[in-house]
Amino acid sequence: MDIEKVIQGRTYIDGELRYAEIGISEGRIVTVGRLVSGGDERVDIGSSKIILPGFMDPHVHLRDPGMTAKEDFGTGTMAAVHAGVTCVLDMPNTRPPVTDVETLMDKKSAIRRRANVDYGLFAAVTSGINAGMLAPLVPGFKLFMGSTTGNILLNEDEEMIPSVRDVLATGKRMSVHAEDDHLISKEAEHCTRDHLRNRPAEAEWNAIRRLAGSFKGSRINICHITTPEGLDMAKAAGFTTEVTLHHLMFEVDRNTTAEYKVNPPIRDLDNRDRLFSRFIKGDVDMIGTDHAPHTAEEKASEFDAAPGGIPGLETTMPMIMEMVRAGRLPIQAAVRMASENPAANFGIRKGRIAPGYDADLQIYDMRITSEIDVRRLHSKCGHSPYGGYAAVFPETVMVRGEVQVEDGEFCGEPLGRDVCG
Ligand code: NCD
Ligand code: ZN
């Protein structure tokens, strides 16, 4: 096959950074080696930079269609690409919720040619779901066991168990919002501590325990794990696990306002620190942002009325890369949790720099750190709890060999494709 383009420099390959030349053809990596000849175009990144595989975010809410005042596929994927996220998996709690093939196909045509990165669209698990028809069209399914934005709750065993069985029989992975709604209280709330009281850790544990009871060893992914105990239970059941940055950063006594209202809730300092050390040790499979944009006005309303959800698509990975720069997190852990595992767990040919994988690449100068400026972020929601935090942003980002970001600025076009056609 003719090599169209060669990128050369210090490259992340199989857990190591070493000099390599990457040959690309038709958006795919075709060869990786010390010397790759040919290529109409050759790019030498220089000795001070590194090439990583693009990140894949297994959990975003881009609100399109139906809630596009909060976010849309263009703005959400614009935020993604500036963070080096070259593929996003979008959750089904859009309007109308993605529960059947017709709604899914409508959502696919609504967002076609508007995405700046590749994407996959999840379907929601509902009672009476036609899982077999949906499976070839989605990277995975999403089960909501606790109430949250979107009202697609499925938490009673008589309905949940047969539907989950049907979904798992398709071979696709099922991501779960694991908070047992029976243990969630709806009492009035004035701050994140009240929100935590209403949504105790037992809700997470019981949801995981119930899934483990019926579906041990199945292709289940527990989203936004908030406790080390929940993490242990999920791992013991053979489930994959996902963690957000906000559960690693925030705690109820300092982060009290509706900006930090999120499901599952921010917990206490001791819990946060214990979860963070498990994360640093490499015990979590994936980082998912759970990017859940709501407008600044909605988040500024009284705590009880404000919607739950924190935006994080453009800030999470740059803050993780700052942890790498500062020596707090090994680069291998970052790439494993944000590139390799999300792609492998959802069966997508991305996340590694190796022949046969999509040429989703990003280039970093790890000497350059900056402060997050909320006014410069691209999400339509216009707010973020991460203003002022240190971050390392990618300089160049490529999606299937096409340069989408150069010198940190978007220079591409909406070439994003659905990973399930
Ligand atoms: C999410 C949203 O707003 O869509 N909110 C949240 O608090 N995380 C829904 C969800 O994932 O629970
Ligand atoms: Zn979510």
JSON list of C-alpha atoms in Angstrom, two decimals, residues 272-365:
[
{"chain": "A", "resi": 272, "resn": "ARG", "atom": "CA", "xyz": [-11.73, 11.24, 47.69]},
{"chain": "A", "resi": 273, "resn": "ASP", "atom": "CA", "xyz": [-8.15, 10.71, 48.86]},
{"chain": "A", "resi": 274, "resn": "ARG", "atom": "CA", "xyz": [-8.57, 6.94, 49.03]},
{"chain": "A", "resi": 275, "resn": "LEU", "atom": "CA", "xyz": [-10.08, 6.87, 45.53]},
{"chain": "A", "resi": 276, "resn": "PHE", "atom": "CA", "xyz": [-7.28, 9.08, 44.23]},
{"chain": "A", "resi": 277, "resn": "SER", "atom": "CA", "xyz": [-4.59, 6.76, 45.54]},
{"chain": "A", "resi": 278, "resn": "ARG", "atom": "CA", "xyz": [-6.27, 3.78, 43.87]},
{"chain": "A", "resi": 279, "resn": "PHE", "atom": "CA", "xyz": [-6.37, 5.78, 40.64]},
{"chain": "A", "resi": 280, "resn": "ILE", "atom": "CA", "xyz": [-2.67, 6.66, 40.85]},
{"chain": "A", "resi": 281, "resn": "LYS", "atom": "CA", "xyz": [-1.85, 3.00, 41.58]},
{"chain": "A", "resi": 282, "resn": "GLY", "atom": "CA", "xyz": [-3.48, 2.02, 38.29]},
{"chain": "A", "resi": 283, "resn": "ASP", "atom": "CA", "xyz": [-6.48, 0.18, 39.72]},
{"chain": "A", "resi": 284, "resn": "VAL", "atom": "CA", "xyz": [-9.07, 1.87, 37.47]},
{"chain": "A", "resi": 285, "resn": "ASP", "atom": "CA", "xyz": [-9.57, 0.81, 33.84]},
{"chain": "A", "resi": 286, "resn": "MET", "atom": "CA", "xyz": [-10.75, 4.02, 32.19]},
{"chain": "A", "resi": 287, "resn": "ILE", "atom": "CA", "xyz": [-11.07, 7.75, 32.60]},
{"chain": "A", "resi": 288, "resn": "GLY", "atom": "CA", "xyz": [-14.47, 9.01, 31.42]},
{"chain": "A", "resi": 289, "resn": "THR", "atom": "CA", "xyz": [-15.25, 12.68, 31.70]},
{"chain": "A", "resi": 290, "resn": "ASP", "atom": "CA", "xyz": [-19.03, 12.25, 32.15]},
{"chain": "A", "resi": 291, "resn": "HIS", "atom": "CA", "xyz": [-19.05, 15.66, 30.43]},
{"chain": "A", "resi": 292, "resn": "ALA", "atom": "CA", "xyz": [-22.54, 16.81, 31.47]},
{"chain": "A", "resi": 293, "resn": "PRO", "atom": "CA", "xyz": [-23.02, 20.40, 30.33]},
{"chain": "A", "resi": 294, "resn": "HIS", "atom": "CA", "xyz": [-25.92, 22.46, 31.65]},
{"chain": "A", "resi": 295, "resn": "THR", "atom": "CA", "xyz": [-26.17, 26.20, 31.06]},
{"chain": "A", "resi": 296, "resn": "ALA", "atom": "CA", "xyz": [-24.54, 28.66, 33.47]},
{"chain": "A", "resi": 297, "resn": "GLU", "atom": "CA", "xyz": [-28.03, 30.01, 34.28]},
{"chain": "A", "resi": 298, "resn": "GLU", "atom": "CA", "xyz": [-29.31, 26.53, 35.17]},
{"chain": "A", "resi": 299, "resn": "LYS", "atom": "CA", "xyz": [-26.31, 25.87, 37.39]},
{"chain": "A", "resi": 300, "resn": "ALA", "atom": "CA", "xyz": [-26.72, 29.30, 39.05]},
{"chain": "A", "resi": 301, "resn": "SER", "atom": "CA", "xyz": [-30.28, 28.55, 40.19]},
{"chain": "A", "resi": 302, "resn": "GLU", "atom": "CA", "xyz": [-31.09, 27.44, 43.74]},
{"chain": "A", "resi": 303, "resn": "PHE", "atom": "CA", "xyz": [-29.26, 24.24, 44.66]},
{"chain": "A", "resi": 304, "resn": "ASP", "atom": "CA", "xyz": [-32.34, 22.04, 44.79]},
{"chain": "A", "resi": 305, "resn": "ALA", "atom": "CA", "xyz": [-33.56, 23.16, 41.36]},
{"chain": "A", "resi": 306, "resn": "ALA", "atom": "CA", "xyz": [-30.14, 23.10, 39.63]},
{"chain": "A", "resi": 307, "resn": "PRO", "atom": "CA", "xyz": [-29.47, 20.11, 37.35]},
{"chain": "A", "resi": 308, "resn": "GLY", "atom": "CA", "xyz": [-26.73, 17.62, 38.21]},
{"chain": "A", "resi": 309, "resn": "GLY", "atom": "CA", "xyz": [-23.72, 17.37, 35.93]},
{"chain": "A", "resi": 310, "resn": "ILE", "atom": "CA", "xyz": [-20.23, 18.85, 35.50]},
{"chain": "A", "resi": 311, "resn": "PRO", "atom": "CA", "xyz": [-18.61, 19.69, 32.15]},
{"chain": "A", "resi": 312, "resn": "GLY", "atom": "CA", "xyz": [-15.12, 18.24, 31.72]},
{"chain": "A", "resi": 313, "resn": "LEU", "atom": "CA", "xyz": [-14.45, 17.20, 28.14]},
{"chain": "A", "resi": 314, "resn": "GLU", "atom": "CA", "xyz": [-11.88, 19.89, 27.36]},
{"chain": "A", "resi": 315, "resn": "THR", "atom": "CA", "xyz": [-10.26, 19.99, 30.81]},
{"chain": "A", "resi": 316, "resn": "THR", "atom": "CA", "xyz": [-9.97, 16.41, 32.09]},
{"chain": "A", "resi": 317, "resn": "MET", "atom": "CA", "xyz": [-7.19, 15.06, 29.88]},
{"chain": "A", "resi": 318, "resn": "PRO", "atom": "CA", "xyz": [-5.12, 18.28, 29.93]},
{"chain": "A", "resi": 319, "resn": "MET", "atom": "CA", "xyz": [-5.24, 18.10, 33.74]},
{"chain": "A", "resi": 320, "resn": "ILE", "atom": "CA", "xyz": [-4.29, 14.42, 33.63]},
{"chain": "A", "resi": 321, "resn": "MET", "atom": "CA", "xyz": [-1.39, 15.33, 31.32]},
{"chain": "A", "resi": 322, "resn": "GLU", "atom": "CA", "xyz": [-0.33, 17.95, 33.88]},
{"chain": "A", "resi": 323, "resn": "MET", "atom": "CA", "xyz": [-0.23, 15.12, 36.48]},
{"chain": "A", "resi": 324, "resn": "VAL", "atom": "CA", "xyz": [2.03, 13.26, 34.02]},
{"chain": "A", "resi": 325, "resn": "ARG", "atom": "CA", "xyz": [4.23, 16.32, 33.50]},
{"chain": "A", "resi": 326, "resn": "ALA", "atom": "CA", "xyz": [4.55, 16.88, 37.24]},
{"chain": "A", "resi": 327, "resn": "GLY", "atom": "CA", "xyz": [5.52, 13.23, 37.79]},
{"chain": "A", "resi": 328, "resn": "ARG", "atom": "CA", "xyz": [2.38, 12.38, 39.79]},
{"chain": "A", "resi": 329, "resn": "LEU", "atom": "CA", "xyz": [1.00, 9.88, 37.27]},
{"chain": "A", "resi": 330, "resn": "PRO", "atom": "CA", "xyz": [3.02, 7.59, 34.98]},
{"chain": "A", "resi": 331, "resn": "ILE", "atom": "CA", "xyz": [2.42, 8.31, 31.30]},
{"chain": "A", "resi": 332, "resn": "GLN", "atom": "CA", "xyz": [1.64, 4.59, 30.84]},
{"chain": "A", "resi": 333, "resn": "ALA", "atom": "CA", "xyz": [-1.29, 4.89, 33.25]},
{"chain": "A", "resi": 334, "resn": "ALA", "atom": "CA", "xyz": [-2.67, 7.91, 31.39]},
{"chain": "A", "resi": 335, "resn": "VAL", "atom": "CA", "xyz": [-2.46, 6.26, 27.97]},
{"chain": "A", "resi": 336, "resn": "ARG", "atom": "CA", "xyz": [-3.83, 2.99, 29.26]},
{"chain": "A", "resi": 337, "resn": "MET", "atom": "CA", "xyz": [-6.85, 4.59, 30.96]},
{"chain": "A", "resi": 338, "resn": "ALA", "atom": "CA", "xyz": [-7.61, 7.18, 28.28]},
{"chain": "A", "resi": 339, "resn": "SER", "atom": "CA", "xyz": [-6.60, 5.55, 24.98]},
{"chain": "A", "resi": 340, "resn": "GLU", "atom": "CA", "xyz": [-5.90, 1.81, 25.03]},
{"chain": "A", "resi": 341, "resn": "ASN", "atom": "CA", "xyz": [-8.58, 0.55, 27.41]},
{"chain": "A", "resi": 342, "resn": "PRO", "atom": "CA", "xyz": [-11.56, 2.62, 26.21]},
{"chain": "A", "resi": 343, "resn": "ALA", "atom": "CA", "xyz": [-10.87, 1.59, 22.60]},
{"chain": "A", "resi": 344, "resn": "ALA", "atom": "CA", "xyz": [-10.28, -2.08, 23.45]},
{"chain": "A", "resi": 345, "resn": "ASN", "atom": "CA", "xyz": [-13.24, -2.33, 25.83]},
{"chain": "A", "resi": 346, "resn": "PHE", "atom": "CA", "xyz": [-15.67, -0.96, 23.25]},
{"chain": "A", "resi": 347, "resn": "GLY", "atom": "CA", "xyz": [-14.09, -2.74, 20.29]},
{"chain": "A", "resi": 348, "resn": "ILE", "atom": "CA", "xyz": [-12.86, 0.32, 18.37]},
{"chain": "A", "resi": 349, "resn": "ARG", "atom": "CA", "xyz": [-9.69, 0.23, 16.25]},
{"chain": "A", "resi": 350, "resn": "LYS", "atom": "CA", "xyz": [-8.09, 3.22, 17.93]},
{"chain": "A", "resi": 351, "resn": "GLY", "atom": "CA", "xyz": [-6.03, 3.97, 21.02]},
{"chain": "A", "resi": 352, "resn": "ARG", "atom": "CA", "xyz": [-2.66, 2.51, 19.97]},
{"chain": "A", "resi": 353, "resn": "ILE", "atom": "CA", "xyz": [0.11, 3.50, 17.62]},
{"chain": "A", "resi": 354, "resn": "ALA", "atom": "CA", "xyz": [0.40, 0.25, 15.70]},
{"chain": "A", "resi": 355, "resn": "PRO", "atom": "CA", "xyz": [-0.38, -1.01, 12.19]},
{"chain": "A", "resi": 356, "resn": "GLY", "atom": "CA", "xyz": [-4.10, -1.44, 11.55]},
{"chain": "A", "resi": 357, "resn": "TYR", "atom": "CA", "xyz": [-5.20, 1.25, 13.98]},
{"chain": "A", "resi": 358, "resn": "ASP", "atom": "CA", "xyz": [-6.73, 4.60, 13.02]},
{"chain": "A", "resi": 359, "resn": "ALA", "atom": "CA", "xyz": [-4.11, 7.36, 12.72]},
{"chain": "A", "resi": 360, "resn": "ASP", "atom": "CA", "xyz": [-5.50, 9.34, 15.65]},
{"chain": "A", "resi": 361, "resn": "LEU", "atom": "CA", "xyz": [-2.35, 11.00, 16.93]},
{"chain": "A", "resi": 362, "resn": "GLN", "atom": "CA", "xyz": [-1.49, 13.91, 19.17]},
{"chain": "A", "resi": 363, "resn": "ILE", "atom": "CA", "xyz": [1.71, 15.80, 19.76]},
{"chain": "A", "resi": 364, "resn": "TYR", "atom": "CA", "xyz": [2.76, 17.29, 23.10]},
{"chain": "A", "resi": 365, "resn": "ASP", "atom": "CA", "xyz": [5.53, 19.54, 24.27]}
]
